[in-house]
XYZ file of C-alpha atoms in Angstrom:
614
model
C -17.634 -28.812 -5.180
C -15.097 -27.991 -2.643
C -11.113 -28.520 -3.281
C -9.993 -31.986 -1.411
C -6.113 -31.259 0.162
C -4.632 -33.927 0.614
C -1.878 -34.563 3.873
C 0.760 -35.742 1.694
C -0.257 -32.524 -0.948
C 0.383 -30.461 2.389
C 3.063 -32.087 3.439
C 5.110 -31.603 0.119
C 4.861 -28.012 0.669
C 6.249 -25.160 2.411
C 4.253 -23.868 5.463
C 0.791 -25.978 4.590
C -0.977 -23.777 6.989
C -0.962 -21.135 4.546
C -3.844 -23.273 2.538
C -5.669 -25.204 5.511
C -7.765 -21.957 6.774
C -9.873 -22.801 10.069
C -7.486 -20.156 11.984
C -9.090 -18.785 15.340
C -11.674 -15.834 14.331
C -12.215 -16.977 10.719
C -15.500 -16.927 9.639
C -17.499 -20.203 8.792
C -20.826 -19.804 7.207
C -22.885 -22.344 4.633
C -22.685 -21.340 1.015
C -26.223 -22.232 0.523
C -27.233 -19.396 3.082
C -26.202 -16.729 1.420
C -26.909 -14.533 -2.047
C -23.322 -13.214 -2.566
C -19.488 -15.025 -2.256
C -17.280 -12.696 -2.522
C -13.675 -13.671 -2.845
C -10.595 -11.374 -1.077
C -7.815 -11.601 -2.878
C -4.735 -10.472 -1.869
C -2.156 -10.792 -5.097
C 1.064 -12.033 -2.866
C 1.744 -14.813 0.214
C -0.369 -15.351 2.928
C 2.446 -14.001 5.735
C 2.106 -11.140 3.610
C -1.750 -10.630 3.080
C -2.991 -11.429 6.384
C -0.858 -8.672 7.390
C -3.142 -6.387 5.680
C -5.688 -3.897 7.822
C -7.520 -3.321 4.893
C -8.473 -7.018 4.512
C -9.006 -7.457 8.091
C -11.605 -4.585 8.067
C -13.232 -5.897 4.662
C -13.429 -9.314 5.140
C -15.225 -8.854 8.520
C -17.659 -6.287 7.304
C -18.763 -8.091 4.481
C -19.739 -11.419 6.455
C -21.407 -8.901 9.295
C -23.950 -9.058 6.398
C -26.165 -12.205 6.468
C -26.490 -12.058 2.923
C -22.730 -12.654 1.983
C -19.964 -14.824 2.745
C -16.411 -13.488 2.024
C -13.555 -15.233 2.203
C -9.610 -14.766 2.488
C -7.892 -15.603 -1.232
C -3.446 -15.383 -1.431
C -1.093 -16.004 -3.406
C 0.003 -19.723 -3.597
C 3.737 -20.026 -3.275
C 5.460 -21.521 -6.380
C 5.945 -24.528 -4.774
C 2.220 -25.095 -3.958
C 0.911 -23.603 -7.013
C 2.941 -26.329 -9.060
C 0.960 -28.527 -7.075
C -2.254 -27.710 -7.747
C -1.576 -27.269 -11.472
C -0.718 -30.536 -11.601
C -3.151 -32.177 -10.131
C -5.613 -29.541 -11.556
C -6.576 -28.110 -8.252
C -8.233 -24.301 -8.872
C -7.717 -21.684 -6.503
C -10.052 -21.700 -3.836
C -11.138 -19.353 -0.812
C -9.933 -20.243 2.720
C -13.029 -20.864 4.403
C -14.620 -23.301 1.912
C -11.932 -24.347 -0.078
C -14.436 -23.555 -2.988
C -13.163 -22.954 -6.247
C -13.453 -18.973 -6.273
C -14.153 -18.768 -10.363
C -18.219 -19.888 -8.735
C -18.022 -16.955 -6.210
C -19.848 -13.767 -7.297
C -16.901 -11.325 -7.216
C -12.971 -11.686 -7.225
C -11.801 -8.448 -5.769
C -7.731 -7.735 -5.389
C -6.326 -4.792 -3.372
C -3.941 -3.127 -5.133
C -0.787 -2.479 -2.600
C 1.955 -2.212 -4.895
C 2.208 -2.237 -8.319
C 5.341 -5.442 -8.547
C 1.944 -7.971 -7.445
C -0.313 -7.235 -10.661
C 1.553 -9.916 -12.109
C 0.333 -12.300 -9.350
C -3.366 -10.979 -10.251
C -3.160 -12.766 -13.815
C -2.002 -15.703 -12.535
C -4.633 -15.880 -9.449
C -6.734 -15.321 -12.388
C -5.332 -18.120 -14.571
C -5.136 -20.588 -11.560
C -9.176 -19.716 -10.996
C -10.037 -20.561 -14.326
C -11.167 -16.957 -14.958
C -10.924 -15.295 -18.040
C -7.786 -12.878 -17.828
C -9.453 -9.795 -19.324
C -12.878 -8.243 -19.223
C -14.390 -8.404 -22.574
C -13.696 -12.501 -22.943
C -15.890 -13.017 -19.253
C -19.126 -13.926 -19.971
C -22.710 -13.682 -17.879
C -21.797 -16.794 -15.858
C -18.502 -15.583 -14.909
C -17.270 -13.712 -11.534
C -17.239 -9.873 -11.679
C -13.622 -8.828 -10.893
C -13.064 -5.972 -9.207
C -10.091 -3.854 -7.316
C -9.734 -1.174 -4.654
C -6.185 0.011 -2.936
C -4.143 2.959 -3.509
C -2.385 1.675 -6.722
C -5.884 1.861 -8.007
C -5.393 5.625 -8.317
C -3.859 4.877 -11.213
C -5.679 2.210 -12.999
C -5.094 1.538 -16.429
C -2.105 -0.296 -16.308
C -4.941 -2.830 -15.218
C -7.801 -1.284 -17.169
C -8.208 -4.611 -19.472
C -8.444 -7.298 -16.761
C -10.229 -5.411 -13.812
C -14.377 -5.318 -14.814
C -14.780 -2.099 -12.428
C -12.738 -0.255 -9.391
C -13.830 0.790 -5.979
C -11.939 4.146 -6.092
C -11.480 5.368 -2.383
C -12.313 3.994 1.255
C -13.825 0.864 0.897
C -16.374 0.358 3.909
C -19.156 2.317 2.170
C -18.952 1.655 -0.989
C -18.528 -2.332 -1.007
C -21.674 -2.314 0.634
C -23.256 -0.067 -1.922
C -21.716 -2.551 -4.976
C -23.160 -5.303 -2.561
C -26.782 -4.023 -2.450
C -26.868 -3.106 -6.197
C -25.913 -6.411 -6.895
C -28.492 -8.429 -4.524
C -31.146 -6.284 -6.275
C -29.757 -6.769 -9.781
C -29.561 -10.705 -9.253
C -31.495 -13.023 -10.738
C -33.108 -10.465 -12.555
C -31.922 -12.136 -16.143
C -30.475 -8.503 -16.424
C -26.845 -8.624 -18.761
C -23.434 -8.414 -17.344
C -23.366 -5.182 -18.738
C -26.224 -3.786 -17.018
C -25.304 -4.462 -13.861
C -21.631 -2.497 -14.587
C -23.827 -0.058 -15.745
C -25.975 0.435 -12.586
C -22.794 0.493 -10.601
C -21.498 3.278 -12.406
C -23.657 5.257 -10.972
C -22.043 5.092 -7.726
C -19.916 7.582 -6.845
C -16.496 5.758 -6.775
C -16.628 3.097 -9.528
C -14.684 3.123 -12.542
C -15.838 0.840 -15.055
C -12.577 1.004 -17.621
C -14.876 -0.864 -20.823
C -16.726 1.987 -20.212
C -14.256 4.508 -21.657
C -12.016 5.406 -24.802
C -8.834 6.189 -25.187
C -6.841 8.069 -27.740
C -3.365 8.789 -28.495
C -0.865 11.300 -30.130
C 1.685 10.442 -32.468
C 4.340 10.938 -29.178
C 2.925 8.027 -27.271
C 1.436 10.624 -25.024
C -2.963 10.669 -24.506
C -4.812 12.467 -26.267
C -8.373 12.235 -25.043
C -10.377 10.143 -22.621
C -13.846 10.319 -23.011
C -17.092 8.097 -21.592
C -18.894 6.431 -24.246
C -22.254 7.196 -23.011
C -23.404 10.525 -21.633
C -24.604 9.425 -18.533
C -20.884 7.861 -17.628
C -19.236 10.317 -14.825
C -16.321 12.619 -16.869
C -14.482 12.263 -13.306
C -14.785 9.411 -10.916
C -14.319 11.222 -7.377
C -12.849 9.076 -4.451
C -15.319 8.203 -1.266
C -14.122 8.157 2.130
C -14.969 7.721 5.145
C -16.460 11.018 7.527
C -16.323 10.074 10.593
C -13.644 7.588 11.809
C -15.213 6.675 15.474
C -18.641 5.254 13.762
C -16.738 3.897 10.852
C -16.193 -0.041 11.221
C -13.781 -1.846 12.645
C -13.861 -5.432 13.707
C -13.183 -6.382 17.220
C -12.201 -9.583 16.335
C -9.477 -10.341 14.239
C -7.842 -13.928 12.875
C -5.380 -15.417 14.681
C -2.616 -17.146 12.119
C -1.342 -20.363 12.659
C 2.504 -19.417 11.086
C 4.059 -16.834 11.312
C 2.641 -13.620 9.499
C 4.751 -10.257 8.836
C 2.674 -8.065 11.272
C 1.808 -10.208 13.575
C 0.079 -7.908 15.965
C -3.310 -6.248 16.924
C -3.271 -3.525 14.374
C -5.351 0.476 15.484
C -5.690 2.609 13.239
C -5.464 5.970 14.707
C -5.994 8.342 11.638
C -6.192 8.223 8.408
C -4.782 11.272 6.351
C -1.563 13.062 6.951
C -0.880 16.564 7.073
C 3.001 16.755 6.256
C 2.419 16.910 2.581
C 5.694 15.127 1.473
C 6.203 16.004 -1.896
C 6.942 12.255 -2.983
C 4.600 10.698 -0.869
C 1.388 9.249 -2.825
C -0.417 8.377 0.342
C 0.003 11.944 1.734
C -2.572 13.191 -1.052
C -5.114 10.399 -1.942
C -6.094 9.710 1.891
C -6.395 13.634 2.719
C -8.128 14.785 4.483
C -6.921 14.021 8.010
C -9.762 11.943 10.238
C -9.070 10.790 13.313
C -10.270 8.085 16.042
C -11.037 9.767 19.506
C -8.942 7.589 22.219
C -12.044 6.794 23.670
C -12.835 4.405 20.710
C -9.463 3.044 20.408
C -8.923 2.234 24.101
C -12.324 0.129 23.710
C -11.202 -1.736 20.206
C -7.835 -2.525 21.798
C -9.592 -4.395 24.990
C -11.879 -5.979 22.658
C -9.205 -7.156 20.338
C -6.974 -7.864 23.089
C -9.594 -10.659 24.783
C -10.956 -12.046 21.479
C -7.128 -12.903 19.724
C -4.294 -13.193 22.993
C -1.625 -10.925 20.875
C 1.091 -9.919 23.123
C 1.495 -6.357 21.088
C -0.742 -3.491 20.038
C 0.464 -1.375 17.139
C -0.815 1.972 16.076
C -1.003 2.612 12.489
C -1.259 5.637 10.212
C 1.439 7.619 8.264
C 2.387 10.326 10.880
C 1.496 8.379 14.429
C 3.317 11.219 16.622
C 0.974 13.722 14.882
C -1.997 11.921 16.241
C -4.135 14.935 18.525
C -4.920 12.676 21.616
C -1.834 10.661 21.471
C -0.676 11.160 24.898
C -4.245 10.251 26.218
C -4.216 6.756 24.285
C -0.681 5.425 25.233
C -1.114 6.198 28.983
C -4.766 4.845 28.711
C -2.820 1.750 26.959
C -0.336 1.294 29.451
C -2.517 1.611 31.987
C -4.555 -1.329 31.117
C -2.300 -3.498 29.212
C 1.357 -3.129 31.142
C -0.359 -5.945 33.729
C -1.290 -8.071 31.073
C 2.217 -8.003 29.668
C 1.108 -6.416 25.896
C 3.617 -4.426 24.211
C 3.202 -1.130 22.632
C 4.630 -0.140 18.886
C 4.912 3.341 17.658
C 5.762 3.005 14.186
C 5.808 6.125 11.727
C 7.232 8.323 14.488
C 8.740 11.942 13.226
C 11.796 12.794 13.855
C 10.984 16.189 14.823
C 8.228 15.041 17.702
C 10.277 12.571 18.998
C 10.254 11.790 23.169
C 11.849 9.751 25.033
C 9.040 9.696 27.651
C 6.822 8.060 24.869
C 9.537 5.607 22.742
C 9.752 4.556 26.926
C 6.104 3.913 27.108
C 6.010 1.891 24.170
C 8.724 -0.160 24.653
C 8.298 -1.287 28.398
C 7.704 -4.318 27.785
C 10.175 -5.115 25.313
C 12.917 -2.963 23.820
C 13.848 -2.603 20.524
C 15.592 -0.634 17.635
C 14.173 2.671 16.620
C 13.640 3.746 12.378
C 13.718 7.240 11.086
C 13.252 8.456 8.406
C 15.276 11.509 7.423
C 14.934 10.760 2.954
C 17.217 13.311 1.833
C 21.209 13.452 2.759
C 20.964 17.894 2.925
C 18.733 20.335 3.836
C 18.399 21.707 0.687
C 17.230 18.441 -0.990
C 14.851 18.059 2.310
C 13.166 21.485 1.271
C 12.965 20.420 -1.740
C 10.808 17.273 -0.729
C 9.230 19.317 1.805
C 10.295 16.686 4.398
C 9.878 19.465 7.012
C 12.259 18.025 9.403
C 16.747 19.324 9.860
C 19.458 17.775 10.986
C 19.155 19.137 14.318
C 15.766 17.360 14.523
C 17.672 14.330 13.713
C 20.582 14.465 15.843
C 18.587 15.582 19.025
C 15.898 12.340 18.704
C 19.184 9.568 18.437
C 21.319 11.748 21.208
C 17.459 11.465 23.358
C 17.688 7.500 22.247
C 21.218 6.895 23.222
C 20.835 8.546 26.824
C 17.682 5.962 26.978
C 19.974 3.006 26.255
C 19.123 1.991 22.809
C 21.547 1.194 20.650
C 20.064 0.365 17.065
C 19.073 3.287 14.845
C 17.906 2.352 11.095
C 17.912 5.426 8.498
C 15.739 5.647 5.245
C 16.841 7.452 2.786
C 15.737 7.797 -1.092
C 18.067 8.031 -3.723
C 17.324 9.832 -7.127
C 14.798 12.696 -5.867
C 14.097 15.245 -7.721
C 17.686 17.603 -7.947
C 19.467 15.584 -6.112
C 23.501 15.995 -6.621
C 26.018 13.687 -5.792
C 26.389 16.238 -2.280
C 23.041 15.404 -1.261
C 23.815 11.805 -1.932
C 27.238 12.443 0.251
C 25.060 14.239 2.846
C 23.520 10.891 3.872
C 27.125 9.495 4.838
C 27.416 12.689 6.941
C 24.541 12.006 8.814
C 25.139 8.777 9.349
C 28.982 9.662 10.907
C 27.093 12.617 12.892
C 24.504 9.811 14.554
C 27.860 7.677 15.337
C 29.390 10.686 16.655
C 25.944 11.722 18.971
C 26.581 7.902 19.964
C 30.156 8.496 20.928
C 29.383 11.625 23.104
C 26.336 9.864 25.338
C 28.131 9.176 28.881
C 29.059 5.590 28.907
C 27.057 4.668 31.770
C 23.927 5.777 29.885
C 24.348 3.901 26.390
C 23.557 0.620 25.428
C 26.290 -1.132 24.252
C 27.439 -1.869 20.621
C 26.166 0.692 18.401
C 24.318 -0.386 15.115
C 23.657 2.110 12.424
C 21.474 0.956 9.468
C 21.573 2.929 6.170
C 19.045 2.334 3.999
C 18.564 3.958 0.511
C 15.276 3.284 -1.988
C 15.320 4.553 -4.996
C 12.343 7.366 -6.127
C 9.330 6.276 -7.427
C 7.387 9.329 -9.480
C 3.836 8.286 -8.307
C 0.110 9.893 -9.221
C -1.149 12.302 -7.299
C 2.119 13.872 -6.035
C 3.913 16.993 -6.850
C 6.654 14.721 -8.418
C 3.972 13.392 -10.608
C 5.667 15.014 -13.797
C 9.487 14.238 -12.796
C 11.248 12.088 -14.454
C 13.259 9.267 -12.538
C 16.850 8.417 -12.640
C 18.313 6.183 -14.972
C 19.499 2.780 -13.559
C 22.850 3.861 -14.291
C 22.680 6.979 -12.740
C 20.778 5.358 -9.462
C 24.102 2.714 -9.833
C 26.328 5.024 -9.523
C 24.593 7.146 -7.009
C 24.392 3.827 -4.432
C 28.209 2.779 -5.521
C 29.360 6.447 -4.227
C 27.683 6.255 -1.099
C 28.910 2.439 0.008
C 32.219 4.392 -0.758
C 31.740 6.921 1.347
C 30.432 4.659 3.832
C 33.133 2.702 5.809
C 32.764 2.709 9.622
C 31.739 -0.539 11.242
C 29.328 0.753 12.940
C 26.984 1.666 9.802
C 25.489 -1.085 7.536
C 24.585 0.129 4.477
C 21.632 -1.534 2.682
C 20.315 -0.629 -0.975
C 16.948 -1.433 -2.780
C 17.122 -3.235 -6.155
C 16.764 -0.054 -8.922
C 16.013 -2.702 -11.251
C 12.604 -3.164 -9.989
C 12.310 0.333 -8.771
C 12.230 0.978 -12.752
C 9.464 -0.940 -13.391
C 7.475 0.334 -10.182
C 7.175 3.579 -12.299
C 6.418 2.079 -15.561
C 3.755 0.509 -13.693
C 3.075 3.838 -11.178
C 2.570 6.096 -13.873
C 1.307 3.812 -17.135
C -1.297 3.930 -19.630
C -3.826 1.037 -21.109
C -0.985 0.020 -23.555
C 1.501 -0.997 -20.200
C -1.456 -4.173 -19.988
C -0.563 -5.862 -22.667
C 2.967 -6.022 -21.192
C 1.991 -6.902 -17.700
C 0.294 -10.318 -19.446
C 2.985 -10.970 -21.900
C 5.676 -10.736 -19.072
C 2.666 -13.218 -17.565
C 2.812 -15.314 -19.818
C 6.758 -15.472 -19.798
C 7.188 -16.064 -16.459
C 7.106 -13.463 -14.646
C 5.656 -13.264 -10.807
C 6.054 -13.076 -7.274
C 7.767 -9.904 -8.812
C 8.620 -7.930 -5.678
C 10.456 -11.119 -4.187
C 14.373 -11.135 -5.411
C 14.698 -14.683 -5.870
C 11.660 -14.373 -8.265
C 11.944 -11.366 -10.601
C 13.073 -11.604 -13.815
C 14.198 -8.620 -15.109
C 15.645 -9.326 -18.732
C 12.734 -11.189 -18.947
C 10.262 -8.215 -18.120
C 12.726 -6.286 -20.822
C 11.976 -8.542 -23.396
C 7.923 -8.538 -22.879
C 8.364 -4.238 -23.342
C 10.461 -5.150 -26.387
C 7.980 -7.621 -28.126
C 5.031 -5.626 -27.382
C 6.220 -1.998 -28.556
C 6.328 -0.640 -25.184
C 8.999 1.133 -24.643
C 9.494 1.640 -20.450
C 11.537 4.035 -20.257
C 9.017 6.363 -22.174
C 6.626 5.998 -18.578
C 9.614 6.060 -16.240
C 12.600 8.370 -17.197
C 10.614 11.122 -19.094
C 9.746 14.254 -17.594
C 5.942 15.573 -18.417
C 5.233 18.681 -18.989
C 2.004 19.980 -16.775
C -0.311 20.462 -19.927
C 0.118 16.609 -20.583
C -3.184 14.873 -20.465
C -2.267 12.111 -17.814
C -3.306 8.692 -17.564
C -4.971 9.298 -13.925
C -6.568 12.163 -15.030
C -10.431 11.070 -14.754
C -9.457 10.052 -11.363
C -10.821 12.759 -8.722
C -8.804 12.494 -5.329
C -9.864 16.181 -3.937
C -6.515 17.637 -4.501
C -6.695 20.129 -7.349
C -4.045 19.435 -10.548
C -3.296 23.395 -10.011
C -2.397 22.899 -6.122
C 0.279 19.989 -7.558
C 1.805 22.071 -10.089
C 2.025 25.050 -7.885
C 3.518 22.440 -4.773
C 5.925 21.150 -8.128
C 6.823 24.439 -8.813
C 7.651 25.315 -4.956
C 9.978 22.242 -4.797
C 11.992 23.182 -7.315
C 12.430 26.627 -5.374
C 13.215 25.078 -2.065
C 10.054 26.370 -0.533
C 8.616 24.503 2.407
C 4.855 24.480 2.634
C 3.862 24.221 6.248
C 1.783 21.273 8.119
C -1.998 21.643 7.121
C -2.360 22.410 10.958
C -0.955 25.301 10.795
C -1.637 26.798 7.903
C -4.049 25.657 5.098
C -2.541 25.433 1.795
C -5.977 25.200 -0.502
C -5.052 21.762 -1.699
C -8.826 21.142 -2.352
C -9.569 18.672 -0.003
C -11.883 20.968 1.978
C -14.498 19.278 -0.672
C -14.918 16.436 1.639
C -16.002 18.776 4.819
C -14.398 16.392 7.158
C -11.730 15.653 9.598
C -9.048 18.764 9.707
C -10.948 19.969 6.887
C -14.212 20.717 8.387
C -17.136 18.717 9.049
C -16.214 16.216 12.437
């Protein structure tokens, strides 16, 4: 039975089209057609989720199949979700506006680890069971994917199995698997069972845990011998036949990214030693620009956006890159479609190509520098100097733009109160590269942003075992630099270190972190990465009545022999190649690009991309 939305409902809220659907490009089919719903969820707001490629990519390749309808599942906003609680409306998916706890799966992507909050209460507002051993045979199978999966047993009690990896194979595998297995009068369990044997799931029931008297694991061991020791991550060979819709919806509001999205690669090759992403999506696969020029006239024509971004973590490091933004130009300049370059290096910065991309319409350039000093950008193995730095604003400046935005991180591993002092410098040295640009070349009204984050120790990094700064440290680290920083040309901006503390409780936590993430549920607590919503003495006192203690996963440093959490979890990058990278960065030692000289991470496993294969 569908959910009936009433116009004075819609009008009581904020931005109804969030919760209408029918957007240009959505996909209508009849429920009775097909074998398998399967609900999208995306834990946060719809501006937010419909920004997401990975749902744009999923959600069309799952209704290419004729035997499944998916459909898009956010967040309600507080205001909406009040609503519908009180007039007992359950969440429902886009499309049909049917209640989703009648679809066949529930499956979240796991972005950031401040929205697993929001996953409970999707949960809760379904009328789903919140953990996995209370669902029963009639219930939904729910199910996650994302890089916060990498680590998941902060979620191991509510999430019935993972999707570890790429998603475009292996959805379909779960998908098949399950048409077969319905209908059958087979269990629950047997069907998590038969996905098992897919390479990629984790099923977490399936799977003890034990601890030492330190808090610290143990053991981890399957509870049948035919459950996989290590669950190894799937991805995708060979990025020109992988899919890719050439169609994509069309909001009617505003969305974050409100763009034609191309993804150009997927990998990266820098190896920035505090950047998960870096390792889990190795090893570097690219599109040829053949394939992307034809996506971006076929997206182009079916949605009428006006700009064309290219995504991936290093987009200047992209092989044919000069190829696809002429052949872009060429063909969408007339049709007045802009061009963003986001994820740019310092260090392969042009003018000729920040020119290209903004001919249509000019705006500020972001870099990305993370450390203050050299030394502390060895450390990191950021790869890139002040000279790098300096030379890409000065090439800006004689261009004519006039906004430059910094990020920085504060709280790396070594850092001294120089290194925090170093990112002042820089900041004075852009003014100054400003100040020596002839003034009939600069744009007028220089605008320096300054913006610090505070380090996250994620899985799957060389900083896995590091411990992070205290909140009073990280205070007094961003109260020293707004000192030091007092020209009017710089802005400085800082990230709330109160939530940055529970990002690693969260990045790097065990099975016992659940219990906390439903207790702070239970008290309150979502919409956690949104200021005006997070609650942070109320988050303290969920750790506090359920024996957690947070700074236990956040401010302690491991040693390498500790069994980890994650450690069942095979990304192709060998433990030993971590601690060895760990071990460089607290020499100083750069390790070069994987271009130019392979460092044996492990990932030649996959025989694909840089690493072999196509």
């Amino acid at each position: 039975m569908s959910v009936k939305l009433s116009d004075a409902l819609l009008k009581s809220v904020e931005k109804p089209s969030r919760y209408t659907g029918n957007e240009w490009n959505s996909v209508i089919k009849d429920p009775k057609s097909v074998d398998i719903r399967f609900a999208f969820c995306f834990p946060d707001s719809y501006e937010v989720g419909m920004s997401h490629l990975g749902m744009k990519i999923l959600y069309h390749l799952l209704n290419e199949r004729n035997d499944c309808y998916c459909e898009r599942v956010f967040a309600p906003w507080t205001d909406m979700e009040e609503k519908m609680r009180q007039n007992s409306i359950p969440l429902y998916g886009l499309e049909s506006k049917d209640p989703i706890r009648d679809f066949d799966f529930v499956g979240f992507t796991l972005q950031y680890e401040m929205s697993f909050t929001n996953i409970i209460n999707m949960l809760d507002l379904a009328g789903i069971p919140l953990t996995s051993d209370k669902r029963s045979d009639s219930d939904s199978f729910v199910c996650a994917g994302g890089p916060c999966a990498y680590n998941p047993e902060p979620l191991a009690d509510i999430i019935d199995f993972f999707m570890m990896g790429e998603g475009e194979e292996i959805i379909n595998e779960v998908m098949d698997a399950y048409a077969k297995w319905k209908g059958t009068g087979r269990s629950r369990q047997e069907f998590l069972e038969d996905i098992a044997k897919i390479e990629g799931i984790y099923v977490p029931a399936f799977y003890d845990v034990s601890y030492n008297e330190d808090g610290t694991i143990s053991s981890f061991e399957p509870k049948k011998p035919d459950y996989p020791v290590k669950i190894k991550k799937r991805i995708i060979k060979d990025m020109d036949k992988a899919y890719f819709p050439e169609k994509i919806i069309v909001p009617y509001t505003d969305i974050v990214h409100d763009r034609i999205m191309l993804e150009v690669f997927r990998g990266c090759t820098r190896g920035c030693r505090f950047c998960q992403a870096g390792f889990i999506y190795r090893p570097v696969r690219e599109k040829s620009h053949k394939r992307l020029l034809e996506l971006a006239n076929k997206l182009e024509e079916s949605s009428g956006y006006e700009e064309i971004s290219l995504t991936s973590l290093s987009t200047s490091d992209y092989t044919e890159l000069h190829e696809l933004t002429t052949g872009l130009l060429d063909e969408m300049e007339e049709k007045k479609v802009n061009l963003s370059l986001p994820s740019l290096r310092i260090d392969s910065f042009s003018l000729d190509l920040m020119e290209k991309a903004q001919k249509v319409r000019k705006s500020g350039l972001t870099f990305a520098p993370e450390a203050g000093t050299q030394r502390l950008r060895d450390v990191i193995n950021k790869g890139v100097t002040e000279e790098d730095l300096i030379n890409a604003v000065s090439l800006a400046f004689n261009g004519g733009w006039n906004g430059v935005k910094l990020y920085f991180m504060l709280g790396l591993p070594t850092e001294t109160m120089e290194d925090v002092e170093g990112i002042a410098d820089l900041a004075y040295k852009v003014v100054n590269a400003y100040k020596n640009v002839p003034r009939e070349k600069k744009g007028k009204g220089l605008n320096v942003t300054v913006s610090t984050s505070s380090f996250v120790p994620k899985a799957f990094t060389p900083f896995q075992w590091e411990p992070q700064d205290s909140r009073e440290i990280l205070n007094e680290k961003q109260m020293f630099l707004k000192s030091k920083i007092r020209s009017k040309q710089v802005t400085y901006n800082y990230h709330e270190n109160r939530l940055s503390l529970l990002e690693a409780v969260f990045a790097r936590g065990d099975r016992k972190t659940c219990k906390v993430l439903l207790k702070a549920w239970e008290m309150g607590c979502k919409f956690d990465s949104w200021g005006e919503h997070f609650k942070f003495d109320v988050w303290m006192k969920a750790f506090e009545e359920c024996g957690v203690a947070p700074y236990f996963y956040a401010t302690r440093k491991r040693e390498y022999e500790e069994l980890l959490p994650w450690d069942h979890i095979d990304i192709g990058v060998s433990k030993k190649y971590l601690i060895n990278e760990s071990k460089k960065a607290l020499e100083g030692k750069i390790t070069p690009n994987c271009r130019v000289n392979c460092g044996g991470c492990g990932a030649t496993i996959f025989d694909s991309g840089i690493c072999g294969g196509n």
